[in-house]
XYZ file of C-alpha atoms in Angstrom:
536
model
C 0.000 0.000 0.000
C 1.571 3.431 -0.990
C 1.631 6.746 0.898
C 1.555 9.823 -0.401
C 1.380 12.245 2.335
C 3.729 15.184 2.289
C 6.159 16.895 5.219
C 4.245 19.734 6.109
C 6.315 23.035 7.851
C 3.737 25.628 8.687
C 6.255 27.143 11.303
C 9.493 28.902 10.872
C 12.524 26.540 12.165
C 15.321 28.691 13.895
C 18.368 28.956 11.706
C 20.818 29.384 14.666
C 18.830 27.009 17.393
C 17.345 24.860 18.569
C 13.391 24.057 17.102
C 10.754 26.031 16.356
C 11.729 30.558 16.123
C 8.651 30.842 17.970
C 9.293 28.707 20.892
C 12.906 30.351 22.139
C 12.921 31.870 25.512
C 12.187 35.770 25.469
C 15.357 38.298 26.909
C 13.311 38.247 30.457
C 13.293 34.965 30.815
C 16.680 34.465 30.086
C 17.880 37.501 32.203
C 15.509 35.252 34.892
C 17.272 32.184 34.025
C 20.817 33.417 33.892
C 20.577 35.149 37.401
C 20.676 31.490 39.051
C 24.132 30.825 37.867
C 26.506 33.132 39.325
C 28.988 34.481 37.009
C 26.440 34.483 34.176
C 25.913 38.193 32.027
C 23.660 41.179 33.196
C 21.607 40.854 29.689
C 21.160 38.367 26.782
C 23.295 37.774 23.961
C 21.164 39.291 20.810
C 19.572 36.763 18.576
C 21.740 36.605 15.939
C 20.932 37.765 11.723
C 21.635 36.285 8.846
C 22.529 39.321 7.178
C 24.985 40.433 9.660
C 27.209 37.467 8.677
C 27.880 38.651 5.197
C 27.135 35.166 3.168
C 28.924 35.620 -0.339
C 28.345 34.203 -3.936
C 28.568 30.300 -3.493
C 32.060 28.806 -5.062
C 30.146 26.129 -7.273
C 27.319 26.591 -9.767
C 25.331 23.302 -10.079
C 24.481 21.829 -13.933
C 21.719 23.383 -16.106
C 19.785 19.518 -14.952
C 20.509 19.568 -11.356
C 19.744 23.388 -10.631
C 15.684 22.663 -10.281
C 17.320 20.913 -6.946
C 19.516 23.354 -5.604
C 19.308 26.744 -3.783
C 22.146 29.063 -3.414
C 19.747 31.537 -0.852
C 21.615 33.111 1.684
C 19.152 31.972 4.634
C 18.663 28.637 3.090
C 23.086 27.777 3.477
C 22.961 29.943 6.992
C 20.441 27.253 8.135
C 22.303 24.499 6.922
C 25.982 25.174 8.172
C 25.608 23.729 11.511
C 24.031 21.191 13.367
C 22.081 22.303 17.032
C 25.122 21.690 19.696
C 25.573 23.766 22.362
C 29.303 24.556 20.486
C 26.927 25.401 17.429
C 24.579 27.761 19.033
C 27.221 29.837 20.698
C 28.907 30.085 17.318
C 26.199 30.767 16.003
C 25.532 33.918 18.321
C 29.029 35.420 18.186
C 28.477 35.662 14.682
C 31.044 32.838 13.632
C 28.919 29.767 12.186
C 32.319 28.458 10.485
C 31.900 27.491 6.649
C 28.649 27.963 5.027
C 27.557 25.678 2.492
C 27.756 27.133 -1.192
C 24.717 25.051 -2.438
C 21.603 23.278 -0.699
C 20.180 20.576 -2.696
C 16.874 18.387 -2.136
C 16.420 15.678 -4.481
C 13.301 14.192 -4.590
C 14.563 10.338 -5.712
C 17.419 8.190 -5.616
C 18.257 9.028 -8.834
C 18.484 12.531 -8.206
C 20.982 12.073 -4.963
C 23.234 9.496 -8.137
C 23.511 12.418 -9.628
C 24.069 15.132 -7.797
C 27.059 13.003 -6.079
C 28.442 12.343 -9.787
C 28.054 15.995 -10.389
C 30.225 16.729 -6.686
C 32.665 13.817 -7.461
C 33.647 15.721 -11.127
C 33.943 18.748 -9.323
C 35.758 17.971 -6.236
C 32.642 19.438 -3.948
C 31.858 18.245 -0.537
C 28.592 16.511 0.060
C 26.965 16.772 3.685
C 23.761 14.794 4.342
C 21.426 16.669 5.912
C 17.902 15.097 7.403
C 16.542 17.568 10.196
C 19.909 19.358 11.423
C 19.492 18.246 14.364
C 23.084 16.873 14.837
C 24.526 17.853 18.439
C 28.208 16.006 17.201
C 29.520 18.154 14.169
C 28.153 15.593 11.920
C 26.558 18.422 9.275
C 29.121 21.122 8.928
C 32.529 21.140 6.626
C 35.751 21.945 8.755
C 38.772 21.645 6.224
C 39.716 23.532 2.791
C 40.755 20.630 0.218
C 37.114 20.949 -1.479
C 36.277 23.324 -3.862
C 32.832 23.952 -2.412
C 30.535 22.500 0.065
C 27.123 20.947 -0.965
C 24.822 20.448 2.120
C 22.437 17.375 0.491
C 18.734 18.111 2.079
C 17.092 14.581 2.311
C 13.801 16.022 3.596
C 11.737 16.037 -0.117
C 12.014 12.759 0.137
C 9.431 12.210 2.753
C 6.971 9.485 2.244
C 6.064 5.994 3.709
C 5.597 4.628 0.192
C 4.742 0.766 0.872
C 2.997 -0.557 4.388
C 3.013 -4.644 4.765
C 0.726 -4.688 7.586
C 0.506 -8.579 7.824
C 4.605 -7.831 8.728
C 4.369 -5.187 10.159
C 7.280 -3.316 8.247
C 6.915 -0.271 5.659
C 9.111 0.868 3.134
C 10.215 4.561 4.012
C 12.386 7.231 2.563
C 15.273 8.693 4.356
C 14.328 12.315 4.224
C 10.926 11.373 6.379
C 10.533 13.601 9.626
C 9.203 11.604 12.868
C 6.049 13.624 13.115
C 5.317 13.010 9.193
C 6.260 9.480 9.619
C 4.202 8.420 12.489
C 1.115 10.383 10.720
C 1.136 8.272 7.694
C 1.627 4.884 9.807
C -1.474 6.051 11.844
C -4.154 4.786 9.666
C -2.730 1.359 9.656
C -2.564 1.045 13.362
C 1.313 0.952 13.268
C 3.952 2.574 14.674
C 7.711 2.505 14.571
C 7.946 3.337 17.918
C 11.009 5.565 17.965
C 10.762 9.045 19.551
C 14.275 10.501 20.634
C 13.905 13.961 21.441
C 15.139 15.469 18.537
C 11.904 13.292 17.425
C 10.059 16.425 15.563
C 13.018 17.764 13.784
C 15.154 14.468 13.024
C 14.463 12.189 10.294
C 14.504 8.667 9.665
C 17.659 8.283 7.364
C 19.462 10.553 10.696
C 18.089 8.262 12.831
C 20.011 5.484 10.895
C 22.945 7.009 9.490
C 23.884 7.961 13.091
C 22.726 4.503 15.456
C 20.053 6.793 17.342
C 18.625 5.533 20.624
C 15.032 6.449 20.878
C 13.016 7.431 24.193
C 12.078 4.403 25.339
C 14.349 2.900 27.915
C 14.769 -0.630 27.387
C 13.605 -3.478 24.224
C 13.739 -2.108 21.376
C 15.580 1.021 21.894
C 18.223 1.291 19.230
C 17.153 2.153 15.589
C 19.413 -0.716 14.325
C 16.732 -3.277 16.240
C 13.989 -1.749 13.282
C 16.053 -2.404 10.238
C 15.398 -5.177 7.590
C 16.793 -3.503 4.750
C 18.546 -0.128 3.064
C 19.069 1.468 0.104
C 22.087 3.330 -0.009
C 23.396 5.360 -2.636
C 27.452 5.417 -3.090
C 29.726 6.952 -5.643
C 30.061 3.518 -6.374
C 27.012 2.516 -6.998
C 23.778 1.622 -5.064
C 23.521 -0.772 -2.413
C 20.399 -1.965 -2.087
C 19.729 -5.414 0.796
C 17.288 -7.964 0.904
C 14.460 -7.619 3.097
C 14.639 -10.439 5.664
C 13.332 -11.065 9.244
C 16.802 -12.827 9.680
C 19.931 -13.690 7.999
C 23.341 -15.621 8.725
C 24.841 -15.047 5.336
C 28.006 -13.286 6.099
C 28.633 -9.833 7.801
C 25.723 -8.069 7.182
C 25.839 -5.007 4.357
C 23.002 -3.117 6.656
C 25.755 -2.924 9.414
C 28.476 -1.581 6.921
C 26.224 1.820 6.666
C 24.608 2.165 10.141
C 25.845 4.595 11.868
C 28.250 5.472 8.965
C 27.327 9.316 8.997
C 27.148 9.422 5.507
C 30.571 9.109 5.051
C 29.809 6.182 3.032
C 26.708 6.705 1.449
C 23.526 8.333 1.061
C 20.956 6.160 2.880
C 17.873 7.199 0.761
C 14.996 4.844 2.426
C 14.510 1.287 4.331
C 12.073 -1.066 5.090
C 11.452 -0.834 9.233
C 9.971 -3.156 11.492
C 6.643 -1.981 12.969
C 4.583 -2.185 16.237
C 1.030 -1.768 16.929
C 0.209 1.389 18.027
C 0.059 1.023 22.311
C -3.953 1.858 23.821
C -2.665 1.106 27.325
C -0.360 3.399 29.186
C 0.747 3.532 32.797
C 3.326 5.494 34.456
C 4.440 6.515 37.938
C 7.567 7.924 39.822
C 9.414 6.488 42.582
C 11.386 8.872 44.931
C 14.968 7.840 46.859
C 16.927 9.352 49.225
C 19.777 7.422 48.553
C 20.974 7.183 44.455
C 23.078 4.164 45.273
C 19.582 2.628 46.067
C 17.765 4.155 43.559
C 21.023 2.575 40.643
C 20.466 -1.089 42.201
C 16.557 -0.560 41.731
C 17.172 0.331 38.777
C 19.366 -2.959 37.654
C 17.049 -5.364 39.330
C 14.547 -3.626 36.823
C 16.213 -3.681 34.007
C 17.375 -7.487 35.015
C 13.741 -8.992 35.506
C 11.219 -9.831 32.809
C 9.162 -6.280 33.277
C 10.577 -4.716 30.386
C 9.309 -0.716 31.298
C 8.958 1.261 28.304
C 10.270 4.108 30.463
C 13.118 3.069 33.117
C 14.706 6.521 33.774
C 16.193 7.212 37.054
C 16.623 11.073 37.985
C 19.867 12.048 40.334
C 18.404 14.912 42.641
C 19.734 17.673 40.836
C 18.343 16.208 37.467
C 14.719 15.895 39.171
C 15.088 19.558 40.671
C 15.976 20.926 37.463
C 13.076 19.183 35.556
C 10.130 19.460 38.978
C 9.692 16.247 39.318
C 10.871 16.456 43.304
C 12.287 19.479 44.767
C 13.178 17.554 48.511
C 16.460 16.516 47.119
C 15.490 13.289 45.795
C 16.264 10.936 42.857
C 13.451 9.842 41.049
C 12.428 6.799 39.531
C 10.363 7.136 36.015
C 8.752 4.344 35.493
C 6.532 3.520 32.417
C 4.866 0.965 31.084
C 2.612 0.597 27.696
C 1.197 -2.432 25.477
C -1.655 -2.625 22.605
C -3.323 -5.364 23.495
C -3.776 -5.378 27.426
C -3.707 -3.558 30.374
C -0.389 -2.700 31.888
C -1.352 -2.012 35.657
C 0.072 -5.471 37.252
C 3.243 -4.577 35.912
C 3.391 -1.236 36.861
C 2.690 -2.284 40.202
C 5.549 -5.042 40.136
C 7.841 -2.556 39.014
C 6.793 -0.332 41.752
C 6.831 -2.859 44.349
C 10.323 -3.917 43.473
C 11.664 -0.407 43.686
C 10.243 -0.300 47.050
C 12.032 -2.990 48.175
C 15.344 -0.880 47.566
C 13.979 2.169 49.558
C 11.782 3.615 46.808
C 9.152 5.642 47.735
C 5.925 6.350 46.094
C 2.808 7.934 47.762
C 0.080 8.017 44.493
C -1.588 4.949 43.721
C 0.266 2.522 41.052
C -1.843 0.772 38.323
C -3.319 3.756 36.873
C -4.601 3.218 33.198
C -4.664 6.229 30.452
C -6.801 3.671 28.539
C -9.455 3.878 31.016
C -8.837 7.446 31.669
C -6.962 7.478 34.812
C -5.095 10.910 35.292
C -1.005 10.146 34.650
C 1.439 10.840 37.406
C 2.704 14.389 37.933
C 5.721 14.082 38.827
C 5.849 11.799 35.198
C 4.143 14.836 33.584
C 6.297 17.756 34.852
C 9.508 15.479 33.462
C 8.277 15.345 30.371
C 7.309 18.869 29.941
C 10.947 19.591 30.684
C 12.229 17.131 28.574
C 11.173 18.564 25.529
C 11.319 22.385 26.960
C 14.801 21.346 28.076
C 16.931 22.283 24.216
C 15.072 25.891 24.388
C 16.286 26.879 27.509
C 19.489 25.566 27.182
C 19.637 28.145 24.188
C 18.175 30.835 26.453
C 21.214 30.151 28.349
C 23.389 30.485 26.268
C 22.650 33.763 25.450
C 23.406 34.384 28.795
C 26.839 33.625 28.420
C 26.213 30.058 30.234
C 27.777 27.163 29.803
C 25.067 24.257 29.489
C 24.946 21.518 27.772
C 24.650 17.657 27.714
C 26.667 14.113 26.805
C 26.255 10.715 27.214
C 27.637 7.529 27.304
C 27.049 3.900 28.292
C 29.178 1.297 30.220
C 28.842 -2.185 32.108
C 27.253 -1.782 35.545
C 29.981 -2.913 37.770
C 31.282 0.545 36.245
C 28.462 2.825 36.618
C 28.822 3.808 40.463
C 32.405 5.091 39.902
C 31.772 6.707 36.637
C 28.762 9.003 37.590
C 31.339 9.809 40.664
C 34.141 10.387 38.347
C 32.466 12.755 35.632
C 30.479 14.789 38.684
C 33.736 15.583 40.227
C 36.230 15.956 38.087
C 34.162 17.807 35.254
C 32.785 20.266 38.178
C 36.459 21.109 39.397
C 37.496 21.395 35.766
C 34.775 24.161 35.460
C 35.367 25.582 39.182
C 39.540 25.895 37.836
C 38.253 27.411 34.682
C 35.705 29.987 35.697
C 36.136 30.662 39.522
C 32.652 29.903 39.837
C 31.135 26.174 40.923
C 29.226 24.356 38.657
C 26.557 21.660 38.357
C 26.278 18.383 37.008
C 23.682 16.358 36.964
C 22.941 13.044 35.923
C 20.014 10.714 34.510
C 19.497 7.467 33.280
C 18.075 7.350 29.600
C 18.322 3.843 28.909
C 18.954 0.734 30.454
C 19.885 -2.890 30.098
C 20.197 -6.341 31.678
C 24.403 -5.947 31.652
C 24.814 -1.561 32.092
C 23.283 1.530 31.948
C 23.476 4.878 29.551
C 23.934 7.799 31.803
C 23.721 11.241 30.682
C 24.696 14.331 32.245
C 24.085 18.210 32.175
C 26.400 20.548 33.117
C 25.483 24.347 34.079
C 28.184 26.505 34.945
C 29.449 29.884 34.210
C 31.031 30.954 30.585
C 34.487 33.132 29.772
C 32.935 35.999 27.777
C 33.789 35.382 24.094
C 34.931 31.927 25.224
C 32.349 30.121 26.031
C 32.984 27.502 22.804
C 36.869 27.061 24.070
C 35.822 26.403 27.597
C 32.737 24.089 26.727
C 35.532 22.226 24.548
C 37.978 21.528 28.029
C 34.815 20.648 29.898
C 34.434 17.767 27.171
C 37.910 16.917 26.432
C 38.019 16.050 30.768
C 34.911 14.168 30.419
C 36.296 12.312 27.443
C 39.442 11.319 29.431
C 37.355 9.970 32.262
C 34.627 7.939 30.260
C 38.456 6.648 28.322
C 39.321 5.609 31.928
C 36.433 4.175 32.668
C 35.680 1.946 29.150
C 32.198 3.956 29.053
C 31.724 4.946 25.353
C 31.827 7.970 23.678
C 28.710 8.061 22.840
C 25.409 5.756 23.555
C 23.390 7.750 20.634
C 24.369 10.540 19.567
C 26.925 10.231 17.022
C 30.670 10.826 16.761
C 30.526 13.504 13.954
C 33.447 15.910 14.398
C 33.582 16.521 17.935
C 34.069 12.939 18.697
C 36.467 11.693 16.228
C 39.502 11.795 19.036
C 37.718 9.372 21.582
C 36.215 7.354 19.097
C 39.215 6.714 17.623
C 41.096 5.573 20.525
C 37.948 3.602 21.371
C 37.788 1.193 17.849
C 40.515 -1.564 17.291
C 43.014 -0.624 14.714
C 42.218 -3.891 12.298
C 38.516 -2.047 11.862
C 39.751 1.054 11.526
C 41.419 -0.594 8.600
C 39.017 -1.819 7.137
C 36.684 1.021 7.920
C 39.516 3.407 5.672
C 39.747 0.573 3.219
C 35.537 0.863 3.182
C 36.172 4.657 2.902
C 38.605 4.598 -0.080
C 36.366 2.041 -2.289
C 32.640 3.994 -1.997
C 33.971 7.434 -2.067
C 37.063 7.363 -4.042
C 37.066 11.055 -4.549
C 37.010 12.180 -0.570
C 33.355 14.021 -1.308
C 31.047 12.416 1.355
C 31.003 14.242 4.895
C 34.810 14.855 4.929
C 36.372 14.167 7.973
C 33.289 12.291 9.426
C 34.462 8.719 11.318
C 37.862 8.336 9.259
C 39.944 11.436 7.311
């Protein structure tokens, strides 16, 4: 069965931030915000103009065939030069977004992304993907000068569900899809694919696989690798197109060559998915601890037992402050549960009663139903307002001269204790020895499994005027060297783009790094795809 439904964009996305224009944090608010870190400035940063950073001609002119494709319009490259880091943002509002792309292009067919790459390949021009921009890793600028010109590819015309096998549960989708569009057209079959990370509304689904992206739900099928049966990828090699299987044994697998591959390889254009049916009953509650320790061996026993939350995500007390779920000083518990076919209440209450039995606390009443029309937990509500509020005041800010931002990483949990230790104090002296002022970081729980844990952090703390970026970079480079220590990865789902390429590449073995170069060299002969991206 084909789709046909198209990516509608009624609102204006900010060029230099995170989401929606409309949804940013007005100066007050951020004067309000910035006044509870000390060492923050008396007045926002201005929200910065494209025309005040002087975009010239581009350096490339496409073919007389391809230009129907491509844009050249100042605010068009300005909103494609970076992705939506912290490091980008900042950039962004000091007026220094680093190289602009000369061209945008957005095919609308596979044929189209052959040959615009044929077109880049004769001209020595650099292609970065692009699906929503929400990259918070480097992975869609150009930092070098051996290319000619720099081609940011737009995936997002190419935006349907175009075949649903509902007896499989699996569709056929193109890359360029955004969550929100993709979900809509898998509504009327009863499907879903069940992914929702929280770039959700402004990520798409070749992102989601070009970069390994962990979606919200805390344990099962988390990873968008679980979801694939097939790609189509297209290299200046050729195209690579799989078999659609439930299973295969035949050799390493080609789907695994280009997941996660950043488009340094390839163009992932669509893939068939594996679908679920969408859930009818949901149940939620939070457990408070006054002990984390506790609330970290609740949390395994969880994650250990046959219960399999949708939602597992366990709050440090500065986390659960920070979003309102508890402001006593506790860590909280998230706990959520869902299913299609029955109700979910026994297990919520097993899950509950099992967190009690490492000190959890919970005062509401467990088993409540949204099916039946049972009011959610509020402490579960006021996290996830301020989950997806969190990326706009982060912004905000930022244009208070703050340093916040996040990262994450995953490790075995005979590790986790010391590592949560490790980053919280050595990060926070780091930033108390940089700015003279003491900073916080918090940590969460996004996703966990039978043998570890993904923790993720924020830190808040006070910028260097003018040096926020360089400062933001130390911070990192002292959590990289203690995740190193630690074996805890660079990253659990978000990417390794350009700010990760040192860590990950002391993290891979040298024989795949090999044969990842070797990989490199024989699908992009001519150096054009994402330059610099996972190898040089």
């Amino acid at each position: 069965m084909a789709g046909t439904t198209a990516q509608p964009m009624s609102r204006t996305r900010s060029w230099w931030g995170w989401g929606w224009a409309d949804a940013h944090p007005g100066d007050a608010e951020c004067t309000a915000m910035g006044a509870l870190i000390p060492g923050t400035l008396d007045r926002p940063l201005p929200v910065p103009r494209i025309r005040d950073l002087g975009i010239g001609s581009p350096a490339a002119e496409p073919p007389r065939s391809l230009a129907h494709l491509v844009s050249a319009d100042p605010a068009d490259r300005a909103a494609h030069a970076m992705g939506k880091a912290y490091r980008d943002v900042m950039r962004a509002l000091h007026g220094q977004p680093g190289r602009i792309p000369d061209l945008v292009a957005r095919p609308r067919d596979e044929q189209g992304v052959a040959d615009l790459l044929e077109w880049a390949g004769d001209r020595q021009v650099a292609v970065i993907p692009y699906g929503g921009g929400s990259s918070v890793t480097g992975g869609v600028e150009y930092r070098g000068d051996t290319h000619r010109a720099v081609l940011s590819l737009d995936l997002t015309a190419m935006g349907r569900v175009l075949e649903v096998d509902a007896g499989g549960r699996a569709a056929r989708i193109q890359a360029g899809t955004l969550g929100p569009a993709l979900e809509d057209q898998l509504r009327p079959h009863g499907l879903t694919l069940r992914h929702f990370p929280q770039s959700f509304e402004f990520s798409t689904l070749g992102g989601w696989l070009a970069t390994r992206a962990g979606g919200h739900y805390a344990t099962g099928r988390t990873h968008i690798d679980d979801c694939v049966q097939s790609l189509s990828v297209v290299t200046p090699a050729g195209t690579s197109s799989s078999w659609r299987l439930p299973a295969s044994g035949a050799g390493p697998s080609p789907d695994r060559l280009f997941l996660g591959s950043e488009g340094a390889l390839g163009i992932i254009t669509e893939a068939w998915v594996r679908l679920q049916e969408r859930p009818r009953h949901k149940a939620s509650a939070a457990v408070a601890f006054t002990d984390f320790q506790d609330a970290l061996r609740a949390v395994r026993a969880l994650a250990q037992s046959d219960l399999s939350p949708a939602n597992c995500r366990l709050l440090d007390s500065g986390e659960a402050a920070l979003s309102g779920a508890a402001q006593d000083g506790s860590a909280v518990l998230v706990l959520g549960f869902e299913s299609a076919d029955e109700p979910v209440t026994a297990r919520l209450d097993r899950a509950v009663g099992l967190a009690r039995s490492y000190g959890g606390r919970y005062g509401g009443t467990a088993g409540r139903d949204e099916a039946a029309g049972d009011a959610g937990d509020a402490a579960v509500g006021a996290w996830r307002s301020a989950f997806l509020r969190m990326p706009y005041l982060r912004d905000g800010l930022a244009r208070m001269g703050a340093i916040a931002e996040t990262f994450e990483t995953a490790a075995c949990w005979d590790r986790i204790p010391g590592l949560i230790d490790a980053v919280r104090t050595e990060v926070g002296a780091a930033a108390l020895k940089a700015t003279g002022h003491p900073a916080t970081v918090n940590c969460r729980l996004t996703h966990v499994y039978p043998d570890g844990a993904a923790p993720y952090f924020t830190v808040l703390a006070a910028g260097r005027a003018g040096a926020e970026v360089a400062l933001w970079d130390e911070l990192k480079a002292v959590a990289g060297e203690v995740l190193h220590r630690h074996r805890a990865t660079i990253t659990h789902h978000h990417a390794v783009g350009r700010d990760h390429r040192p860590d990950y590449d002391r993290q891979r073995p040298e024989p795949f790094a090999l044969a990842l170069r070797a990989a490199k060299g024989a699908l992009d002969p001519r150096g054009i795809l994402n330059p610099g991206v996972l190898v040089d």
